Amino acid sequence: MSFVVLLLAVWIEKFSALRHRLQRDGGWLRELGKLESSPRLASRPWLVVVLMIVLPVALLGLLLLVLEPVAYGLLALPVHLLVVIYSLGRGDLLGELGPFRDAWRREDLQAAAHVAQRDLNICADSGEQLLQQVQSHLLWQAYQSFFAVIFWYFLLGPVAALSYRLLALAAEHSQNPAVAERAAQLRHAFDWLPVRLLAASFALVGNFVAVSRVMLHELLNWNISAAQLIDKAGKVAGEIPPPVTGPEGINSLDQLWELLLRAAVVWYAGFALWTVLL
């Protein structure tokens, strides 16, 4: 069932607006804010994490435990699908890059810097740094929005996928630094395995030797963040040239996107093979 759900999730992502209607985090974020502002919980960040992340995923696990035996699991299928869609990343990655691409193609660095800050929350001191940071943004967002979610869903089911997304929301939106730190620590642990698997996939579909050099030094490095590792591996795998203005600079973003698509095909082929063999 996992592979079917992943196929349906991609189809819905491409041809439906369901994801944007389903991914409404306002209620959850309001409850998070209430707990963080509570005098009794302000100094107990782990308890906030338990109440806002562990409790919802435990309730989801109980629901699935009830539904799985009914009708050969058919009643659980829509729950799996809705959870996976909710757990995918927020926003439209390619749509958000559109204004930046247009400005960079025109070689209008001032407009490119403006739209990068407005749409991507990226600031840079120079045009070269700006394009490099946008490239890093593309790789990281694609990883955390899609690859990490489908990895944990296929490996451990919807409970793990939802856990990853709630940890990401807490780390990014918490107003309590202690809560954000705890959520980020747990998310770092969740990222450790899938980000290395994606880097290995880049080696298969990109420059194998260059990625191998990166992974040789960083494979067991617990301290490197997922964003840093995927940035290093993605850029060397795609053989991204030094940043330049104009259409050639935009081509580097297209190269990275094609690299990500090829890696996604490898992952889905691996999922399909695993499903058939087991």
JSON list of C-alpha atoms in Angstrom, two decimals, residues 41-54 167 176 178-179 181-187:
[
{"chain": "A", "resi": 41, "resn": "LEU", "atom": "CA", "xyz": [5.36, 25.19, 30.43]},
{"chain": "A", "resi": 42, "resn": "ALA", "atom": "CA", "xyz": [7.69, 28.06, 29.51]},
{"chain": "A", "resi": 43, "resn": "SER", "atom": "CA", "xyz": [10.62, 26.35, 31.26]},
{"chain": "A", "resi": 44, "resn": "ARG", "atom": "CA", "xyz": [9.68, 22.83, 30.15]},
{"chain": "A", "resi": 45, "resn": "PRO", "atom": "CA", "xyz": [10.38, 22.70, 26.41]},
{"chain": "A", "resi": 46, "resn": "TRP", "atom": "CA", "xyz": [10.42, 18.91, 26.21]},
{"chain": "A", "resi": 47, "resn": "LEU", "atom": "CA", "xyz": [6.88, 18.77, 27.57]},
{"chain": "A", "resi": 48, "resn": "VAL", "atom": "CA", "xyz": [5.75, 21.21, 24.87]},
{"chain": "A", "resi": 49, "resn": "VAL", "atom": "CA", "xyz": [7.36, 18.97, 22.26]},
{"chain": "A", "resi": 50, "resn": "VAL", "atom": "CA", "xyz": [5.59, 15.93, 23.69]},
{"chain": "A", "resi": 51, "resn": "LEU", "atom": "CA", "xyz": [2.19, 17.63, 23.77]},
{"chain": "A", "resi": 52, "resn": "MET", "atom": "CA", "xyz": [2.41, 19.18, 20.29]},
{"chain": "A", "resi": 53, "resn": "ILE", "atom": "CA", "xyz": [4.26, 16.43, 18.40]},
{"chain": "A", "resi": 54, "resn": "VAL", "atom": "CA", "xyz": [4.28, 13.11, 20.24]},
{"chain": "A", "resi": 167, "resn": "LEU", "atom": "CA", "xyz": [9.17, 18.79, 14.02]},
{"chain": "A", "resi": 176, "resn": "ASN", "atom": "CA", "xyz": [10.38, 29.76, 22.36]},
{"chain": "A", "resi": 178, "resn": "ALA", "atom": "CA", "xyz": [14.31, 26.24, 23.82]},
{"chain": "A", "resi": 179, "resn": "VAL", "atom": "CA", "xyz": [11.40, 24.50, 22.07]},
{"chain": "A", "resi": 181, "resn": "GLU", "atom": "CA", "xyz": [16.19, 23.99, 19.68]},
{"chain": "A", "resi": 182, "resn": "ARG", "atom": "CA", "xyz": [14.72, 20.69, 20.91]},
{"chain": "A", "resi": 183, "resn": "ALA", "atom": "CA", "xyz": [12.65, 20.29, 17.75]},
{"chain": "A", "resi": 184, "resn": "ALA", "atom": "CA", "xyz": [15.68, 21.09, 15.59]},
{"chain": "A", "resi": 185, "resn": "GLN", "atom": "CA", "xyz": [17.74, 18.46, 17.44]},
{"chain": "A", "resi": 186, "resn": "LEU", "atom": "CA", "xyz": [15.13, 15.79, 16.80]},
{"chain": "A", "resi": 187, "resn": "ARG", "atom": "CA", "xyz": [14.75, 16.88, 13.19]}
]
